[in-house]
CSV table of C-alpha atoms in Angstrom, one decimal:
chain,number,residue,atom,x,y,z
A,1361,UNK,CA,138.7,104.9,69.5
A,1362,UNK,CA,137.2,101.5,68.9
A,1363,UNK,CA,135.9,101.5,65.4
A,1364,UNK,CA,132.6,99.6,65.2
A,1365,UNK,CA,132.0,98.1,61.8
A,1366,UNK,CA,130.0,95.3,60.4
A,1367,UNK,CA,132.1,92.2,61.0
A,1368,UNK,CA,131.2,88.7,60.0
A,1369,UNK,CA,133.1,86.1,62.0
A,1370,UNK,CA,134.5,83.2,60.0
A,1371,UNK,CA,133.7,80.7,62.7
A,1372,UNK,CA,131.6,80.9,65.8
A,1373,UNK,CA,131.3,79.2,69.1
A,1374,UNK,CA,128.6,76.8,70.2
A,1375,UNK,CA,128.8,74.7,67.1
A,1376,UNK,CA,128.2,77.5,64.6
A,1377,UNK,CA,129.5,77.0,61.1
A,1378,UNK,CA,131.1,79.7,58.9
A,1379,UNK,CA,129.0,82.9,58.6
A,1380,UNK,CA,128.1,83.8,55.1
A,1381,UNK,CA,128.2,87.1,53.4
A,1382,UNK,CA,125.2,89.4,54.2
A,1383,UNK,CA,122.9,90.3,51.5
A,1384,UNK,CA,119.9,92.6,51.1
A,1385,UNK,CA,116.6,91.1,50.1
A,1386,UNK,CA,113.1,92.2,49.5
A,1387,UNK,CA,111.0,92.4,52.6
A,1388,UNK,CA,107.8,90.4,52.9
A,1389,UNK,CA,105.5,92.5,55.2
A,1390,UNK,CA,102.6,90.1,55.2
A,1391,UNK,CA,103.1,89.6,58.9
A,1392,UNK,CA,102.4,85.9,58.9
A,1393,UNK,CA,105.0,83.4,60.1
A,1394,UNK,CA,105.1,79.7,60.2
A,1395,UNK,CA,106.0,78.7,63.8
A,1396,UNK,CA,106.8,75.2,64.7
A,1397,UNK,CA,105.9,73.9,68.2
A,1398,UNK,CA,109.0,72.4,69.7
A,1399,UNK,CA,107.1,69.5,71.3
A,1400,UNK,CA,104.8,68.4,68.5
A,1401,UNK,CA,106.7,69.7,65.4
A,1402,UNK,CA,103.3,70.9,64.0
A,1403,UNK,CA,103.3,74.2,62.2
A,1404,UNK,CA,100.9,77.0,63.2
A,1405,UNK,CA,100.1,80.2,61.4
A,1406,UNK,CA,100.6,83.1,63.9
A,1407,UNK,CA,100.1,86.7,63.1
A,1408,UNK,CA,102.4,89.5,64.1
A,1409,UNK,CA,106.1,90.1,65.0
A,1410,UNK,CA,105.5,89.8,68.7
A,1411,UNK,CA,104.1,86.3,68.2
A,1412,UNK,CA,107.5,85.0,67.1
A,1413,UNK,CA,109.9,87.0,69.3
A,1414,UNK,CA,110.4,87.6,73.0
A,1415,UNK,CA,110.9,91.3,73.8
A,1416,UNK,CA,110.3,93.4,76.9
A,1417,UNK,CA,111.2,96.8,75.5
A,1418,UNK,CA,108.8,99.6,75.0
A,1419,UNK,CA,107.6,98.8,71.5
A,1420,UNK,CA,104.5,99.8,69.6
A,1421,UNK,CA,102.8,96.8,68.0
A,1422,UNK,CA,101.9,97.4,64.4
A,1423,UNK,CA,101.2,93.8,63.7
A,1424,UNK,CA,103.4,93.2,60.7
A,1425,UNK,CA,106.1,95.3,62.4
A,1426,UNK,CA,107.0,96.8,65.8
A,1427,UNK,CA,108.2,100.4,66.3
A,1428,UNK,CA,110.4,101.7,69.1
A,1429,UNK,CA,112.9,104.4,70.0
A,1430,UNK,CA,114.3,103.7,73.5
A,1431,UNK,CA,117.9,102.3,73.7
A,1432,UNK,CA,118.6,98.6,74.6
A,1433,UNK,CA,115.4,97.2,73.1
A,1434,UNK,CA,116.0,93.6,72.2
A,1435,UNK,CA,114.3,90.8,70.4
A,1436,UNK,CA,115.0,87.1,71.0
A,1437,UNK,CA,113.8,84.3,68.7
A,1438,UNK,CA,114.5,80.7,67.7
A,1439,UNK,CA,115.1,79.4,64.2
A,1440,UNK,CA,116.0,76.1,62.7
A,1441,UNK,CA,118.2,75.9,59.6
A,1442,UNK,CA,121.3,77.3,58.0
A,1443,UNK,CA,120.5,81.0,58.1
A,1444,UNK,CA,118.4,83.8,59.5
A,1445,UNK,CA,117.2,87.0,58.1
A,1446,UNK,CA,116.6,90.1,60.2
A,1447,UNK,CA,114.0,92.5,58.8
A,1448,UNK,CA,114.7,96.1,59.7
A,1449,UNK,CA,113.9,99.6,58.7
A,1450,UNK,CA,116.2,101.9,60.6
A,1451,UNK,CA,118.6,104.6,59.3
A,1452,UNK,CA,119.5,106.0,62.7
A,1453,UNK,CA,120.4,103.2,65.2
A,1454,UNK,CA,123.0,100.5,65.4
A,1455,UNK,CA,122.4,96.9,66.4
A,1456,UNK,CA,124.3,93.8,67.6
A,1457,UNK,CA,123.2,90.4,66.3
A,1458,UNK,CA,123.9,87.5,68.5
A,1459,UNK,CA,123.6,83.8,67.5
A,1460,UNK,CA,123.7,81.2,70.2
A,1461,UNK,CA,125.0,83.7,72.6
A,1462,UNK,CA,127.9,85.1,70.4
A,1463,UNK,CA,127.8,88.5,68.7
A,1464,UNK,CA,128.3,87.8,65.0
A,1465,UNK,CA,127.9,91.2,63.5
A,1466,UNK,CA,127.1,94.9,64.3
A,1467,UNK,CA,124.7,96.5,61.9
A,1468,UNK,CA,125.4,100.3,61.5
A,1469,UNK,CA,122.3,102.2,60.6
A,1470,UNK,CA,121.1,99.3,58.4
A,1471,UNK,CA,118.3,101.1,56.6
A,1472,UNK,CA,115.4,99.3,55.0
A,1473,UNK,CA,116.7,95.7,54.5
A,1474,UNK,CA,116.6,92.1,55.4
A,1475,UNK,CA,120.1,91.3,56.7
A,1476,UNK,CA,121.1,87.7,56.4
A,1477,UNK,CA,123.4,85.6,58.6
A,1478,UNK,CA,124.1,82.4,56.6
A,1479,UNK,CA,126.3,79.4,56.8
A,1480,UNK,CA,125.0,78.2,60.2
A,1481,UNK,CA,124.9,74.5,61.1
A,1482,UNK,CA,121.6,73.0,60.1
A,1483,UNK,CA,120.0,72.8,63.5
A,1484,UNK,CA,118.2,74.9,66.0
A,1485,UNK,CA,119.7,78.3,66.9
A,1486,UNK,CA,118.8,81.2,69.2
A,1487,UNK,CA,119.0,84.7,67.7
A,1488,UNK,CA,119.0,88.0,69.5
A,1489,UNK,CA,118.8,91.5,68.1
A,1490,UNK,CA,119.6,94.4,70.4
A,1491,UNK,CA,119.5,98.2,69.7
A,1492,UNK,CA,122.8,99.6,70.9
A,1493,UNK,CA,122.2,103.4,71.1
A,1494,UNK,CA,119.6,106.0,71.9
A,1495,UNK,CA,117.8,107.7,68.9
A,1496,UNK,CA,115.0,109.6,70.6
A,1497,UNK,CA,114.3,111.7,67.5
A,1498,UNK,CA,113.8,108.7,65.2
A,1499,UNK,CA,111.5,105.7,65.0
A,1500,UNK,CA,113.0,102.3,64.5
A,1501,UNK,CA,111.1,99.4,62.8
A,1502,UNK,CA,111.6,95.7,63.2
A,1503,UNK,CA,109.8,93.2,61.0
A,1504,UNK,CA,110.8,90.0,62.6
A,1505,UNK,CA,113.1,87.1,61.8
A,1506,UNK,CA,112.9,84.9,58.7
A,1507,UNK,CA,114.5,81.5,58.2
A,1508,UNK,CA,116.6,80.5,55.2
A,1509,UNK,CA,115.1,78.2,52.6
A,1510,UNK,CA,114.4,74.7,54.2
A,1511,UNK,CA,114.4,76.2,57.7
A,1512,UNK,CA,111.7,77.5,60.0
A,1513,UNK,CA,111.1,80.1,62.6
A,1514,UNK,CA,110.3,78.3,65.9
A,1515,UNK,CA,108.2,79.2,68.8
A,1516,UNK,CA,109.7,82.1,70.8
A,1517,UNK,CA,111.9,81.7,73.9
A,1518,UNK,CA,110.2,81.9,77.2
A,1519,UNK,CA,110.2,85.1,79.2
A,1520,UNK,CA,112.4,85.3,82.2
A,1521,UNK,CA,110.6,85.4,85.6
A,1522,UNK,CA,112.8,88.3,86.8
A,1523,UNK,CA,112.3,91.8,85.5
A,1524,UNK,CA,114.2,95.0,86.2
A,1525,UNK,CA,113.6,98.5,84.8
A,1526,UNK,CA,116.4,101.1,84.6
A,1527,UNK,CA,115.4,104.8,84.4
A,1528,UNK,CA,118.0,107.4,83.8
A,1529,UNK,CA,120.0,109.7,81.5
A,1530,UNK,CA,123.1,109.2,79.3
A,1531,UNK,CA,124.9,107.3,82.1
A,1532,UNK,CA,122.1,104.7,82.0
A,1533,UNK,CA,122.1,104.7,78.2
A,1534,UNK,CA,125.8,103.7,78.0
A,1535,UNK,CA,126.7,106.9,76.2
A,1536,UNK,CA,130.1,106.5,74.5
A,1537,UNK,CA,131.1,103.6,76.8
A,1538,UNK,CA,133.1,101.8,74.1
A,1539,UNK,CA,135.3,104.8,73.4
A,1540,UNK,CA,138.9,104.9,74.6
A,1541,UNK,CA,138.9,108.7,74.3
A,1542,UNK,CA,136.8,111.3,76.2
A,1543,UNK,CA,136.8,113.5,73.1
A,1544,UNK,CA,134.4,112.1,70.4
A,1545,UNK,CA,132.8,113.4,67.3
A,1546,UNK,CA,129.1,112.9,66.9
A,1547,UNK,CA,129.7,109.9,64.6
A,1548,UNK,CA,132.2,108.4,67.1
A,1549,UNK,CA,129.7,108.9,69.9
A,1550,UNK,CA,127.0,107.0,68.0
A,1551,UNK,CA,129.3,104.1,67.0
A,1552,UNK,CA,130.7,103.8,70.5
A,1553,UNK,CA,127.5,103.8,72.5
A,1554,UNK,CA,126.3,100.3,73.5
A,1555,UNK,CA,123.4,100.0,75.9
A,1556,UNK,CA,123.9,96.2,75.8
A,1557,UNK,CA,127.0,96.6,77.9
A,1558,UNK,CA,125.6,99.4,80.1
A,1559,UNK,CA,125.5,98.8,83.9
A,1560,UNK,CA,121.8,98.1,83.7
A,1561,UNK,CA,122.1,95.4,81.0
A,1562,UNK,CA,125.1,93.8,82.8
A,1563,UNK,CA,123.2,93.8,86.1
A,1564,UNK,CA,120.2,92.2,84.6
A,1565,UNK,CA,122.2,89.5,82.9
A,1566,UNK,CA,124.0,88.7,86.1
A,1567,UNK,CA,120.6,88.2,87.7
A,1568,UNK,CA,119.1,86.4,84.7
A,1569,UNK,CA,116.4,89.1,84.4
A,1570,UNK,CA,114.6,90.7,81.5
A,1571,UNK,CA,115.1,94.4,81.5
A,1572,UNK,CA,114.2,97.8,80.0
A,1573,UNK,CA,116.8,100.5,79.6
A,1574,UNK,CA,114.6,103.6,79.7
A,1575,UNK,CA,117.4,106.1,79.4
A,1576,UNK,CA,117.4,109.5,77.7
A,1577,UNK,CA,120.7,111.4,77.3
A,1578,UNK,CA,120.8,115.0,78.5
A,1579,UNK,CA,117.5,114.9,80.4
A,1580,UNK,CA,117.0,115.5,84.1
A,1581,UNK,CA,114.3,115.3,86.7
A,1582,UNK,CA,113.5,119.1,86.4
A,1583,UNK,CA,116.5,120.5,84.5
A,1584,UNK,CA,118.3,119.2,81.5
A,1585,UNK,CA,122.0,119.5,80.8
A,1586,UNK,CA,123.1,123.1,81.0
A,1587,UNK,CA,119.5,124.2,81.2
A,1588,UNK,CA,118.7,123.2,77.7
A,1589,UNK,CA,115.1,122.6,76.4
A,1590,UNK,CA,113.5,124.1,79.5
A,1591,UNK,CA,110.0,123.2,78.4
A,1592,UNK,CA,110.6,119.4,78.7
A,1593,UNK,CA,112.4,117.0,81.1
A,1594,UNK,CA,112.9,113.3,81.4
A,1595,UNK,CA,109.4,113.0,82.9
A,1596,UNK,CA,107.9,114.4,79.7
A,1597,UNK,CA,109.0,111.3,77.8
A,1598,UNK,CA,108.8,108.5,80.3
A,1599,UNK,CA,105.3,107.3,79.4
A,1600,UNK,CA,106.0,107.1,75.7
A,1601,UNK,CA,106.8,104.2,73.5
A,1602,UNK,CA,108.0,106.6,70.7
A,1603,UNK,CA,109.9,109.4,72.3
A,1604,UNK,CA,109.5,111.8,69.3
A,1605,UNK,CA,105.7,111.5,69.2
A,1606,UNK,CA,104.0,114.0,71.5
A,1607,UNK,CA,101.2,112.4,73.5
A,1608,UNK,CA,102.2,108.9,72.7
A,1609,UNK,CA,101.7,106.4,75.5
A,1610,UNK,CA,103.3,103.0,75.8
A,1611,UNK,CA,100.7,100.3,76.2
A,1612,UNK,CA,102.0,97.8,78.7
A,1613,UNK,CA,100.8,94.4,77.4
A,1614,UNK,CA,100.4,93.3,81.0
A,1615,UNK,CA,103.5,91.2,81.0
A,1616,UNK,CA,105.8,93.9,82.3
A,1617,UNK,CA,105.7,93.8,86.1
A,1618,UNK,CA,109.2,94.6,87.2
A,1619,UNK,CA,110.1,93.4,90.7
A,1620,UNK,CA,112.8,96.1,90.8
A,1621,UNK,CA,112.9,99.6,89.2
A,1622,UNK,CA,116.2,101.5,89.4
A,1623,UNK,CA,116.0,105.3,89.1
A,1624,UNK,CA,119.2,107.3,88.4
A,1625,UNK,CA,118.3,110.9,87.6
A,1626,UNK,CA,120.1,114.0,88.8
A,1627,UNK,CA,123.4,114.4,87.0
A,1628,UNK,CA,122.0,116.7,84.4
A,1629,UNK,CA,120.0,118.7,87.0
A,1630,UNK,CA,123.1,119.6,89.0
A,1631,UNK,CA,126.2,119.1,86.9
A,1632,UNK,CA,126.3,122.6,85.4
A,1633,UNK,CA,125.8,126.0,87.0
A,1634,UNK,CA,122.4,127.7,86.5
A,1635,UNK,CA,122.6,130.1,83.6
A,1636,UNK,CA,121.2,133.6,83.6
A,1637,UNK,CA,117.6,133.5,82.5
A,1638,UNK,CA,116.8,130.1,83.8
A,1639,UNK,CA,113.9,129.8,86.2
A,1640,UNK,CA,116.1,128.4,89.0
A,1641,UNK,CA,118.3,129.5,91.9
A,1642,UNK,CA,120.4,126.9,93.7
A,1643,UNK,CA,117.9,126.6,96.5
A,1644,UNK,CA,114.8,126.5,94.3
A,1645,UNK,CA,116.4,123.9,92.0
A,1646,UNK,CA,117.1,121.6,94.9
A,1647,UNK,CA,113.6,122.0,96.2
A,1648,UNK,CA,112.0,121.6,92.8
A,1649,UNK,CA,114.2,118.5,92.2
A,1650,UNK,CA,113.1,116.9,95.5
A,1651,UNK,CA,109.4,117.6,94.9
A,1652,UNK,CA,109.4,116.3,91.4
A,1653,UNK,CA,111.4,113.2,92.4
A,1654,UNK,CA,108.9,112.4,95.1
A,1655,UNK,CA,106.0,112.8,92.7
A,1656,UNK,CA,107.8,110.5,90.2
A,1657,UNK,CA,108.3,107.8,92.8
A,1658,UNK,CA,104.6,108.0,93.6
A,1659,UNK,CA,103.8,107.6,89.9
A,1660,UNK,CA,106.0,104.5,89.8
A,1661,UNK,CA,104.3,103.1,92.9
A,1662,UNK,CA,100.9,103.7,91.5
A,1663,UNK,CA,102.0,102.2,88.2
A,1664,UNK,CA,103.6,99.0,89.5
A,1665,UNK,CA,102.1,98.5,92.9
A,1666,UNK,CA,103.6,97.5,96.3
A,1667,UNK,CA,105.2,94.4,94.9
A,1668,UNK,CA,107.9,96.5,93.1
A,1669,UNK,CA,111.0,97.7,95.0
A,1670,UNK,CA,112.1,101.1,93.8
A,1671,UNK,CA,115.8,101.8,94.1
A,1672,UNK,CA,116.7,105.5,94.1
A,1673,UNK,CA,120.4,106.0,93.1
A,1674,UNK,CA,122.3,108.8,94.7
A,1675,UNK,CA,125.7,110.0,93.4
A,1676,UNK,CA,127.7,113.2,93.4
A,1677,UNK,CA,126.0,116.5,94.0
A,1678,UNK,CA,122.5,115.0,94.1
A,1679,UNK,CA,123.1,112.1,96.6
A,1680,UNK,CA,121.8,114.1,99.6
A,1681,UNK,CA,118.7,115.2,97.7
A,1682,UNK,CA,117.9,111.6,96.8
A,1683,UNK,CA,118.4,110.5,100.4
A,1684,UNK,CA,116.0,113.2,101.5
A,1685,UNK,CA,113.3,112.0,99.0
A,1686,UNK,CA,113.7,108.3,100.0
A,1687,UNK,CA,113.4,109.2,103.7
A,1688,UNK,CA,110.2,111.2,103.0
A,1689,UNK,CA,108.8,108.2,101.2
A,1690,UNK,CA,109.7,105.8,104.0
A,1691,UNK,CA,108.3,108.1,106.6
A,1692,UNK,CA,105.1,108.2,104.6
A,1693,UNK,CA,104.9,104.4,104.9
A,1694,UNK,CA,106.4,103.3,101.6
A,1695,UNK,CA,109.2,100.9,102.8
A,1696,UNK,CA,109.6,99.6,99.2
A,1697,UNK,CA,111.7,102.6,98.2
A,1698,UNK,CA,115.4,102.0,98.9
A,1699,UNK,CA,118.4,104.3,98.6
A,1700,UNK,CA,121.6,103.1,96.9
A,1701,UNK,CA,124.8,105.2,96.9
A,1702,UNK,CA,126.6,104.8,93.6
A,1703,UNK,CA,130.2,104.5,94.7
A,1704,UNK,CA,132.3,105.9,91.8
A,1705,UNK,CA,135.7,105.1,93.4
A,1706,UNK,CA,138.0,103.4,90.8
A,1707,UNK,CA,136.0,104.5,87.8
A,1708,UNK,CA,138.0,106.0,84.9
A,1709,UNK,CA,135.2,107.9,83.1
A,1710,UNK,CA,136.9,107.2,79.8
A,1711,UNK,CA,133.7,107.2,77.8
A,1712,UNK,CA,132.9,110.0,75.5
A,1713,UNK,CA,132.6,113.4,77.3
A,1714,UNK,CA,133.7,111.9,80.6
A,1715,UNK,CA,130.9,109.2,80.8
A,1716,UNK,CA,131.3,105.7,82.1
A,1717,UNK,CA,133.5,103.4,80.1
A,1718,UNK,CA,132.5,99.8,79.5
A,1719,UNK,CA,134.9,98.9,82.3
A,1720,UNK,CA,133.1,101.4,84.6
A,1721,UNK,CA,129.8,99.8,83.7
A,1722,UNK,CA,131.1,96.4,84.7
A,1723,UNK,CA,132.3,97.7,88.0
A,1724,UNK,CA,129.0,99.4,88.8
A,1725,UNK,CA,127.1,96.3,87.9
A,1726,UNK,CA,129.3,94.3,90.1
A,1727,UNK,CA,128.5,96.7,93.0
A,1728,UNK,CA,124.7,96.9,92.2
A,1729,UNK,CA,124.0,93.2,91.9
A,1730,UNK,CA,124.7,92.3,95.6
A,1731,UNK,CA,122.5,95.2,96.7
A,1732,UNK,CA,119.6,94.0,94.5
A,1733,UNK,CA,120.0,90.4,95.7
A,1734,UNK,CA,119.6,91.7,99.2
A,1735,UNK,CA,116.2,93.2,98.5
A,1736,UNK,CA,112.9,91.5,99.4
A,1737,UNK,CA,112.1,90.5,95.9
A,1738,UNK,CA,111.6,86.7,96.5
A,1739,UNK,CA,114.6,86.0,94.2
């Protein structure tokens, strides 16, 4: 098993200096940041975390902070100076911190702290914070980036023009993908899950696209893994920013208009036999799955409009059902729904509990990218 610990590299690429020892500091939650316009050099007072970072994840704006729970949520910013502080309140999730494109440390359940990366060269740097794992029962809080004394937080990076949304279960999350053993304890699973190297994140980076990883482990379209939690499914949580808050609805700021949405749901519906007492028989499960899938695609179409191509992924036992749903949508006049067969040949499934390994995620991304580039997205 790959042990994931907080590691501060002595020297970094891209002109970074030595990385200093992290320290905790008191958190200023005033919510006001001094941003410096790159062109004029003039400082402007701007309120709120989202004024200083670029993020496309499903976050709930609280002004001084943002809250979130989906995996793969990331924040990108720019700072000038010799250090950057990362303001967090999270005792459940892990994070990678990347400076100028290089991962410099992994924060394991950091708690309520400002984590500092010091010893950088005194110049402009990009900083990226990414949530590695799924913690649907918890709420994560990010309070922004702060500059070391003498430095400044600069205007946020520009958004990418391309956007992709990935909808799915643990295979989309990146569940245990860094593990070298299929047998994992709960702690090993958490430390070895990294949504930032899931097939979705890798696909988006190859295409230079912003992305959302809206994955929820164990959930299905109509039936969860082994028939568990029968009163809810993935569809129960899709609209939420905070998965654990019943009735919560993510407020799209109007900037999230993905040209491509990739749906990969079905493994949990069909991977285990129906148990006695479940409200399903094999035939009714298949029919219920197809009906719910069609309704979900219609929901996505209404939500994003005809300019979004929806890719329905078929694999294993549910491939034929997905094909059936796609054909029905196409026959109804929606040519913007496409079927993609996930070819699992050559995959080793060495992740925890027989999930994709990081190697598998790379192979899948390499197979998915050419398909997406062939879609009529205008890319």
